[in-house]
JSON list of C-alpha atoms in Angstrom, two decimals:
[
{"chain": "L", "resi": 737, "resn": "UNK", "atom": "CA", "xyz": [-56.24, 174.78, 261.72]},
{"chain": "L", "resi": 738, "resn": "UNK", "atom": "CA", "xyz": [-52.86, 174.03, 259.49]},
{"chain": "L", "resi": 739, "resn": "UNK", "atom": "CA", "xyz": [-52.77, 172.93, 255.68]},
{"chain": "L", "resi": 740, "resn": "UNK", "atom": "CA", "xyz": [-49.22, 171.37, 254.27]},
{"chain": "L", "resi": 741, "resn": "UNK", "atom": "CA", "xyz": [-47.85, 172.99, 251.10]},
{"chain": "L", "resi": 742, "resn": "UNK", "atom": "CA", "xyz": [-46.98, 169.97, 249.23]},
{"chain": "L", "resi": 743, "resn": "UNK", "atom": "CA", "xyz": [-45.05, 169.48, 245.54]},
{"chain": "L", "resi": 744, "resn": "UNK", "atom": "CA", "xyz": [-45.94, 165.82, 244.63]},
{"chain": "L", "resi": 745, "resn": "UNK", "atom": "CA", "xyz": [-43.58, 165.56, 242.21]},
{"chain": "L", "resi": 746, "resn": "UNK", "atom": "CA", "xyz": [-40.62, 165.18, 244.46]},
{"chain": "L", "resi": 747, "resn": "UNK", "atom": "CA", "xyz": [-42.21, 161.40, 244.67]},
{"chain": "L", "resi": 748, "resn": "UNK", "atom": "CA", "xyz": [-44.00, 159.18, 246.23]},
{"chain": "L", "resi": 749, "resn": "UNK", "atom": "CA", "xyz": [-42.24, 158.51, 248.99]},
{"chain": "L", "resi": 750, "resn": "UNK", "atom": "CA", "xyz": [-41.50, 162.53, 249.65]},
{"chain": "L", "resi": 751, "resn": "UNK", "atom": "CA", "xyz": [-45.57, 162.70, 249.38]},
{"chain": "L", "resi": 752, "resn": "UNK", "atom": "CA", "xyz": [-46.19, 160.01, 252.36]},
{"chain": "L", "resi": 753, "resn": "UNK", "atom": "CA", "xyz": [-43.13, 160.98, 254.40]},
{"chain": "L", "resi": 754, "resn": "UNK", "atom": "CA", "xyz": [-43.88, 164.62, 254.67]},
{"chain": "L", "resi": 755, "resn": "UNK", "atom": "CA", "xyz": [-47.75, 164.02, 254.94]},
{"chain": "L", "resi": 756, "resn": "UNK", "atom": "CA", "xyz": [-47.12, 161.57, 257.76]},
{"chain": "L", "resi": 757, "resn": "UNK", "atom": "CA", "xyz": [-44.80, 164.36, 259.75]},
{"chain": "L", "resi": 758, "resn": "UNK", "atom": "CA", "xyz": [-47.23, 167.05, 259.29]},
{"chain": "L", "resi": 759, "resn": "UNK", "atom": "CA", "xyz": [-50.71, 165.36, 260.23]},
{"chain": "L", "resi": 760, "resn": "UNK", "atom": "CA", "xyz": [-49.14, 163.19, 262.83]},
{"chain": "L", "resi": 761, "resn": "UNK", "atom": "CA", "xyz": [-46.20, 165.25, 264.14]},
{"chain": "L", "resi": 762, "resn": "UNK", "atom": "CA", "xyz": [-47.69, 168.74, 263.44]},
{"chain": "L", "resi": 763, "resn": "UNK", "atom": "CA", "xyz": [-51.31, 168.28, 263.52]},
{"chain": "L", "resi": 764, "resn": "UNK", "atom": "CA", "xyz": [-51.49, 169.60, 260.05]},
{"chain": "L", "resi": 765, "resn": "UNK", "atom": "CA", "xyz": [-55.39, 169.18, 258.43]},
{"chain": "L", "resi": 766, "resn": "UNK", "atom": "CA", "xyz": [-54.86, 169.77, 255.00]},
{"chain": "L", "resi": 767, "resn": "UNK", "atom": "CA", "xyz": [-52.88, 170.03, 252.18]},
{"chain": "L", "resi": 768, "resn": "UNK", "atom": "CA", "xyz": [-52.95, 173.23, 249.27]},
{"chain": "L", "resi": 769, "resn": "UNK", "atom": "CA", "xyz": [-51.86, 172.50, 245.89]},
{"chain": "L", "resi": 770, "resn": "UNK", "atom": "CA", "xyz": [-50.66, 174.95, 243.42]},
{"chain": "L", "resi": 771, "resn": "UNK", "atom": "CA", "xyz": [-50.03, 172.72, 240.02]},
{"chain": "L", "resi": 772, "resn": "UNK", "atom": "CA", "xyz": [-48.88, 175.51, 237.87]},
{"chain": "L", "resi": 773, "resn": "UNK", "atom": "CA", "xyz": [-46.27, 176.99, 240.21]},
{"chain": "L", "resi": 774, "resn": "UNK", "atom": "CA", "xyz": [-44.90, 173.41, 240.71]},
{"chain": "L", "resi": 775, "resn": "UNK", "atom": "CA", "xyz": [-45.49, 172.24, 236.83]},
{"chain": "L", "resi": 776, "resn": "UNK", "atom": "CA", "xyz": [-47.92, 169.38, 236.95]},
{"chain": "L", "resi": 777, "resn": "UNK", "atom": "CA", "xyz": [-50.62, 168.31, 235.68]},
{"chain": "L", "resi": 778, "resn": "UNK", "atom": "CA", "xyz": [-53.53, 167.60, 238.36]},
{"chain": "L", "resi": 779, "resn": "UNK", "atom": "CA", "xyz": [-55.17, 165.03, 236.45]},
{"chain": "L", "resi": 780, "resn": "UNK", "atom": "CA", "xyz": [-51.65, 163.23, 236.43]},
{"chain": "L", "resi": 781, "resn": "UNK", "atom": "CA", "xyz": [-52.78, 160.12, 238.31]},
{"chain": "L", "resi": 782, "resn": "UNK", "atom": "CA", "xyz": [-49.19, 159.06, 238.74]},
{"chain": "L", "resi": 783, "resn": "UNK", "atom": "CA", "xyz": [-48.11, 162.65, 240.19]},
{"chain": "L", "resi": 784, "resn": "UNK", "atom": "CA", "xyz": [-51.16, 162.49, 242.06]},
{"chain": "L", "resi": 785, "resn": "UNK", "atom": "CA", "xyz": [-52.11, 158.98, 243.39]},
{"chain": "L", "resi": 786, "resn": "UNK", "atom": "CA", "xyz": [-50.08, 158.58, 246.34]},
{"chain": "L", "resi": 787, "resn": "UNK", "atom": "CA", "xyz": [-50.98, 162.60, 247.68]},
{"chain": "L", "resi": 788, "resn": "UNK", "atom": "CA", "xyz": [-54.82, 161.85, 247.05]},
{"chain": "L", "resi": 789, "resn": "UNK", "atom": "CA", "xyz": [-54.36, 158.36, 248.29]},
{"chain": "L", "resi": 790, "resn": "UNK", "atom": "CA", "xyz": [-52.67, 159.71, 251.43]},
{"chain": "L", "resi": 791, "resn": "UNK", "atom": "CA", "xyz": [-55.08, 162.32, 252.84]},
{"chain": "L", "resi": 792, "resn": "UNK", "atom": "CA", "xyz": [-57.76, 159.76, 251.93]},
{"chain": "L", "resi": 793, "resn": "UNK", "atom": "CA", "xyz": [-55.89, 157.74, 254.08]},
{"chain": "L", "resi": 794, "resn": "UNK", "atom": "CA", "xyz": [-55.56, 160.47, 256.86]},
{"chain": "L", "resi": 795, "resn": "UNK", "atom": "CA", "xyz": [-58.49, 161.65, 256.99]},
{"chain": "L", "resi": 796, "resn": "UNK", "atom": "CA", "xyz": [-57.34, 165.30, 255.98]},
{"chain": "L", "resi": 797, "resn": "UNK", "atom": "CA", "xyz": [-58.48, 167.90, 253.11]},
{"chain": "L", "resi": 798, "resn": "UNK", "atom": "CA", "xyz": [-56.49, 168.61, 249.58]},
{"chain": "L", "resi": 799, "resn": "UNK", "atom": "CA", "xyz": [-57.19, 172.39, 248.59]},
{"chain": "L", "resi": 800, "resn": "UNK", "atom": "CA", "xyz": [-56.14, 173.28, 245.12]},
{"chain": "L", "resi": 801, "resn": "UNK", "atom": "CA", "xyz": [-55.83, 176.79, 243.70]},
{"chain": "L", "resi": 802, "resn": "UNK", "atom": "CA", "xyz": [-58.15, 177.05, 240.79]},
{"chain": "L", "resi": 803, "resn": "UNK", "atom": "CA", "xyz": [-58.34, 178.92, 237.81]},
{"chain": "L", "resi": 804, "resn": "UNK", "atom": "CA", "xyz": [-55.53, 179.64, 236.31]},
{"chain": "L", "resi": 805, "resn": "UNK", "atom": "CA", "xyz": [-55.22, 177.81, 232.51]},
{"chain": "L", "resi": 806, "resn": "UNK", "atom": "CA", "xyz": [-53.23, 175.93, 232.05]},
{"chain": "L", "resi": 807, "resn": "UNK", "atom": "CA", "xyz": [-52.98, 173.86, 234.76]},
{"chain": "L", "resi": 808, "resn": "UNK", "atom": "CA", "xyz": [-55.62, 175.00, 237.80]},
{"chain": "L", "resi": 809, "resn": "UNK", "atom": "CA", "xyz": [-58.53, 174.05, 236.29]},
{"chain": "L", "resi": 810, "resn": "UNK", "atom": "CA", "xyz": [-61.30, 172.46, 238.02]},
{"chain": "L", "resi": 811, "resn": "UNK", "atom": "CA", "xyz": [-61.75, 169.23, 235.34]},
{"chain": "L", "resi": 812, "resn": "UNK", "atom": "CA", "xyz": [-58.50, 168.29, 235.93]},
{"chain": "L", "resi": 813, "resn": "UNK", "atom": "CA", "xyz": [-58.25, 169.01, 239.73]},
{"chain": "L", "resi": 814, "resn": "UNK", "atom": "CA", "xyz": [-61.90, 166.76, 239.54]},
{"chain": "L", "resi": 815, "resn": "UNK", "atom": "CA", "xyz": [-60.30, 163.89, 237.89]},
{"chain": "L", "resi": 816, "resn": "UNK", "atom": "CA", "xyz": [-58.29, 162.59, 240.54]},
{"chain": "L", "resi": 817, "resn": "UNK", "atom": "CA", "xyz": [-61.14, 163.27, 243.07]},
{"chain": "L", "resi": 818, "resn": "UNK", "atom": "CA", "xyz": [-63.28, 160.87, 240.77]},
{"chain": "L", "resi": 819, "resn": "UNK", "atom": "CA", "xyz": [-60.34, 157.90, 241.23]},
{"chain": "L", "resi": 820, "resn": "UNK", "atom": "CA", "xyz": [-60.05, 159.04, 244.81]},
{"chain": "L", "resi": 821, "resn": "UNK", "atom": "CA", "xyz": [-63.97, 158.83, 246.18]},
{"chain": "L", "resi": 822, "resn": "UNK", "atom": "CA", "xyz": [-63.13, 158.79, 249.90]},
{"chain": "L", "resi": 823, "resn": "UNK", "atom": "CA", "xyz": [-60.60, 161.98, 249.47]},
{"chain": "L", "resi": 824, "resn": "UNK", "atom": "CA", "xyz": [-61.97, 165.58, 249.84]},
{"chain": "L", "resi": 825, "resn": "UNK", "atom": "CA", "xyz": [-60.92, 167.88, 247.72]},
{"chain": "L", "resi": 826, "resn": "UNK", "atom": "CA", "xyz": [-61.44, 171.89, 247.98]},
{"chain": "L", "resi": 827, "resn": "UNK", "atom": "CA", "xyz": [-61.70, 173.89, 245.05]},
{"chain": "L", "resi": 828, "resn": "UNK", "atom": "CA", "xyz": [-59.99, 177.45, 246.16]},
{"chain": "L", "resi": 829, "resn": "UNK", "atom": "CA", "xyz": [-61.83, 180.18, 244.50]},
{"chain": "L", "resi": 830, "resn": "UNK", "atom": "CA", "xyz": [-64.46, 178.41, 242.90]},
{"chain": "L", "resi": 831, "resn": "UNK", "atom": "CA", "xyz": [-61.90, 178.32, 239.72]},
{"chain": "L", "resi": 832, "resn": "UNK", "atom": "CA", "xyz": [-62.27, 181.99, 239.72]},
{"chain": "L", "resi": 833, "resn": "UNK", "atom": "CA", "xyz": [-64.78, 183.72, 237.25]},
{"chain": "L", "resi": 834, "resn": "UNK", "atom": "CA", "xyz": [-63.46, 181.94, 233.50]},
{"chain": "L", "resi": 835, "resn": "UNK", "atom": "CA", "xyz": [-64.35, 178.29, 234.94]},
{"chain": "L", "resi": 836, "resn": "UNK", "atom": "CA", "xyz": [-66.88, 178.82, 237.78]},
{"chain": "L", "resi": 837, "resn": "UNK", "atom": "CA", "xyz": [-68.61, 176.13, 235.33]},
{"chain": "L", "resi": 838, "resn": "UNK", "atom": "CA", "xyz": [-66.15, 173.89, 235.66]},
{"chain": "L", "resi": 839, "resn": "UNK", "atom": "CA", "xyz": [-66.22, 174.43, 239.62]},
{"chain": "L", "resi": 840, "resn": "UNK", "atom": "CA", "xyz": [-70.76, 173.57, 239.45]},
{"chain": "L", "resi": 841, "resn": "UNK", "atom": "CA", "xyz": [-69.77, 170.53, 237.53]},
{"chain": "L", "resi": 842, "resn": "UNK", "atom": "CA", "xyz": [-67.44, 169.39, 239.57]},
{"chain": "L", "resi": 843, "resn": "UNK", "atom": "CA", "xyz": [-68.96, 169.90, 242.47]},
{"chain": "L", "resi": 844, "resn": "UNK", "atom": "CA", "xyz": [-72.31, 168.86, 241.37]},
{"chain": "L", "resi": 845, "resn": "UNK", "atom": "CA", "xyz": [-71.37, 165.29, 239.97]},
{"chain": "L", "resi": 846, "resn": "UNK", "atom": "CA", "xyz": [-68.23, 164.51, 242.75]},
{"chain": "L", "resi": 847, "resn": "UNK", "atom": "CA", "xyz": [-70.02, 164.41, 246.24]},
{"chain": "L", "resi": 848, "resn": "UNK", "atom": "CA", "xyz": [-66.13, 164.22, 247.81]},
{"chain": "L", "resi": 849, "resn": "UNK", "atom": "CA", "xyz": [-65.54, 168.02, 245.50]},
{"chain": "L", "resi": 850, "resn": "UNK", "atom": "CA", "xyz": [-66.06, 171.06, 247.22]},
{"chain": "L", "resi": 851, "resn": "UNK", "atom": "CA", "xyz": [-65.46, 175.30, 246.53]},
{"chain": "L", "resi": 852, "resn": "UNK", "atom": "CA", "xyz": [-64.90, 177.90, 248.27]},
{"chain": "L", "resi": 853, "resn": "UNK", "atom": "CA", "xyz": [-65.87, 181.30, 247.19]},
{"chain": "L", "resi": 854, "resn": "UNK", "atom": "CA", "xyz": [-62.60, 183.52, 247.75]},
{"chain": "L", "resi": 855, "resn": "UNK", "atom": "CA", "xyz": [-61.98, 185.75, 245.05]},
{"chain": "L", "resi": 856, "resn": "UNK", "atom": "CA", "xyz": [-64.71, 184.86, 243.54]},
{"chain": "L", "resi": 857, "resn": "UNK", "atom": "CA", "xyz": [-68.03, 187.87, 242.22]},
{"chain": "L", "resi": 858, "resn": "UNK", "atom": "CA", "xyz": [-71.08, 187.41, 244.14]},
{"chain": "L", "resi": 859, "resn": "UNK", "atom": "CA", "xyz": [-72.93, 186.76, 240.54]},
{"chain": "L", "resi": 860, "resn": "UNK", "atom": "CA", "xyz": [-70.75, 183.84, 240.48]},
{"chain": "L", "resi": 861, "resn": "UNK", "atom": "CA", "xyz": [-71.57, 182.65, 244.11]},
{"chain": "L", "resi": 862, "resn": "UNK", "atom": "CA", "xyz": [-75.49, 183.49, 243.78]},
{"chain": "L", "resi": 863, "resn": "UNK", "atom": "CA", "xyz": [-75.15, 180.94, 240.73]},
{"chain": "L", "resi": 864, "resn": "UNK", "atom": "CA", "xyz": [-73.07, 177.94, 242.78]},
{"chain": "L", "resi": 865, "resn": "UNK", "atom": "CA", "xyz": [-75.29, 178.06, 245.57]},
{"chain": "L", "resi": 866, "resn": "UNK", "atom": "CA", "xyz": [-78.06, 177.76, 243.18]},
{"chain": "L", "resi": 867, "resn": "UNK", "atom": "CA", "xyz": [-76.88, 175.19, 240.78]},
{"chain": "L", "resi": 868, "resn": "UNK", "atom": "CA", "xyz": [-75.29, 173.14, 243.42]},
{"chain": "L", "resi": 869, "resn": "UNK", "atom": "CA", "xyz": [-76.72, 173.61, 246.74]},
{"chain": "L", "resi": 870, "resn": "UNK", "atom": "CA", "xyz": [-74.82, 175.36, 249.86]},
{"chain": "L", "resi": 871, "resn": "UNK", "atom": "CA", "xyz": [-73.74, 172.68, 251.29]},
{"chain": "L", "resi": 872, "resn": "UNK", "atom": "CA", "xyz": [-70.98, 172.65, 249.13]},
{"chain": "L", "resi": 873, "resn": "UNK", "atom": "CA", "xyz": [-69.33, 176.00, 249.51]},
{"chain": "L", "resi": 874, "resn": "UNK", "atom": "CA", "xyz": [-67.56, 177.72, 252.10]},
{"chain": "L", "resi": 875, "resn": "UNK", "atom": "CA", "xyz": [-66.46, 180.78, 253.10]},
{"chain": "L", "resi": 876, "resn": "UNK", "atom": "CA", "xyz": [-62.59, 181.61, 251.85]},
{"chain": "L", "resi": 877, "resn": "UNK", "atom": "CA", "xyz": [-60.88, 184.96, 252.91]},
{"chain": "L", "resi": 878, "resn": "UNK", "atom": "CA", "xyz": [-57.69, 184.06, 250.86]},
{"chain": "L", "resi": 879, "resn": "UNK", "atom": "CA", "xyz": [-55.86, 186.78, 253.07]},
{"chain": "L", "resi": 880, "resn": "UNK", "atom": "CA", "xyz": [-54.02, 188.33, 253.23]},
{"chain": "L", "resi": 881, "resn": "UNK", "atom": "CA", "xyz": [-54.10, 188.21, 249.03]},
{"chain": "L", "resi": 882, "resn": "UNK", "atom": "CA", "xyz": [-57.90, 189.52, 249.64]},
{"chain": "L", "resi": 883, "resn": "UNK", "atom": "CA", "xyz": [-59.65, 191.24, 252.25]},
{"chain": "L", "resi": 884, "resn": "UNK", "atom": "CA", "xyz": [-61.72, 188.73, 254.52]},
{"chain": "L", "resi": 885, "resn": "UNK", "atom": "CA", "xyz": [-64.68, 191.67, 254.99]},
{"chain": "L", "resi": 886, "resn": "UNK", "atom": "CA", "xyz": [-64.75, 191.87, 251.28]},
{"chain": "L", "resi": 887, "resn": "UNK", "atom": "CA", "xyz": [-65.33, 188.65, 250.97]},
{"chain": "L", "resi": 888, "resn": "UNK", "atom": "CA", "xyz": [-67.59, 188.20, 253.95]},
{"chain": "L", "resi": 889, "resn": "UNK", "atom": "CA", "xyz": [-69.30, 191.06, 252.40]},
{"chain": "L", "resi": 890, "resn": "UNK", "atom": "CA", "xyz": [-69.62, 189.33, 249.09]},
{"chain": "L", "resi": 891, "resn": "UNK", "atom": "CA", "xyz": [-71.76, 186.07, 250.33]},
{"chain": "L", "resi": 892, "resn": "UNK", "atom": "CA", "xyz": [-73.56, 188.05, 252.88]},
{"chain": "L", "resi": 893, "resn": "UNK", "atom": "CA", "xyz": [-74.78, 190.43, 249.70]},
{"chain": "L", "resi": 894, "resn": "UNK", "atom": "CA", "xyz": [-76.18, 187.70, 247.77]},
{"chain": "L", "resi": 895, "resn": "UNK", "atom": "CA", "xyz": [-79.34, 187.47, 250.28]},
{"chain": "L", "resi": 896, "resn": "UNK", "atom": "CA", "xyz": [-78.96, 184.01, 251.03]},
{"chain": "L", "resi": 897, "resn": "UNK", "atom": "CA", "xyz": [-80.99, 182.92, 254.44]},
{"chain": "L", "resi": 898, "resn": "UNK", "atom": "CA", "xyz": [-80.20, 181.83, 257.55]},
{"chain": "L", "resi": 899, "resn": "UNK", "atom": "CA", "xyz": [-79.33, 177.71, 257.22]},
{"chain": "L", "resi": 900, "resn": "UNK", "atom": "CA", "xyz": [-77.04, 178.98, 253.90]},
{"chain": "L", "resi": 901, "resn": "UNK", "atom": "CA", "xyz": [-75.03, 181.79, 255.42]},
{"chain": "L", "resi": 902, "resn": "UNK", "atom": "CA", "xyz": [-74.40, 179.22, 258.44]},
{"chain": "L", "resi": 903, "resn": "UNK", "atom": "CA", "xyz": [-73.70, 176.25, 256.21]},
{"chain": "L", "resi": 904, "resn": "UNK", "atom": "CA", "xyz": [-71.23, 178.55, 253.71]},
{"chain": "L", "resi": 905, "resn": "UNK", "atom": "CA", "xyz": [-69.56, 180.54, 257.09]},
{"chain": "L", "resi": 906, "resn": "UNK", "atom": "CA", "xyz": [-68.97, 177.20, 259.40]},
{"chain": "L", "resi": 907, "resn": "UNK", "atom": "CA", "xyz": [-71.02, 174.27, 258.74]},
{"chain": "L", "resi": 908, "resn": "UNK", "atom": "CA", "xyz": [-69.12, 173.30, 255.71]},
{"chain": "L", "resi": 909, "resn": "UNK", "atom": "CA", "xyz": [-66.06, 173.83, 256.81]},
{"chain": "L", "resi": 910, "resn": "UNK", "atom": "CA", "xyz": [-66.13, 172.14, 259.91]},
{"chain": "L", "resi": 911, "resn": "UNK", "atom": "CA", "xyz": [-67.51, 169.05, 258.63]},
{"chain": "L", "resi": 912, "resn": "UNK", "atom": "CA", "xyz": [-65.01, 169.21, 255.20]},
{"chain": "L", "resi": 913, "resn": "UNK", "atom": "CA", "xyz": [-61.52, 170.46, 257.38]},
{"chain": "L", "resi": 914, "resn": "UNK", "atom": "CA", "xyz": [-62.74, 168.21, 260.47]},
{"chain": "L", "resi": 915, "resn": "UNK", "atom": "CA", "xyz": [-62.98, 171.26, 262.88]},
{"chain": "L", "resi": 916, "resn": "UNK", "atom": "CA", "xyz": [-63.80, 168.86, 265.57]},
{"chain": "L", "resi": 917, "resn": "UNK", "atom": "CA", "xyz": [-61.82, 166.00, 265.10]},
{"chain": "L", "resi": 918, "resn": "UNK", "atom": "CA", "xyz": [-58.46, 166.02, 267.31]}
]
C-alpha cells in the first residue's frame, strides 16, 4: 500500500485535489507529513484541518515523522488528531528517544493515535508497550534509511508474547492501514 507525501501549506484546494487524485485514481492509503521539512506547525488547524478532514473522509491514515524539534513533536501532531477523532494518525519513530514520553501520552489518551517503532530503542519499545499496550504499536523499518532486519530484531528482543508480536508485526498495521480494504 502506498502513501503520498504532501505539504499542507499549498492550500486547501491543493490538499483536497491531491488527496482525491491519489486515493481515487492511484489507490494510495495514506499521507506522510514532515513538518520540519515543510516549515509548518502541525498543531495549526488552519493548515492541518483540510488534511485531517480529507484523510478522515477518505478513510486513510496520516503518518507523521516524529521526534525532531521544533515541529515534529508528538504532542503537536496529536493536537490535530484530538480535533479530528475519525482520522487515524501514526507517530513514526515513536517520537524518537527524546520524545517517546510525548508519544506514549498521545497514544494513551487518543484512540485514533498510534505509533511505529522504527529507529526506537528496545528500552523505549518496552516502555511504550508497558504503558500503552501492544495494540497501539506497529513494526516500522524506515527502509532504506534503516535495516529492516535490525528494526525487526529490536522488537523480537523485547520479550513480548506471541499475541503482542502478532499485533506489532501484522494485526495493528492491517487494522490501521486497512490492508483488507479495496
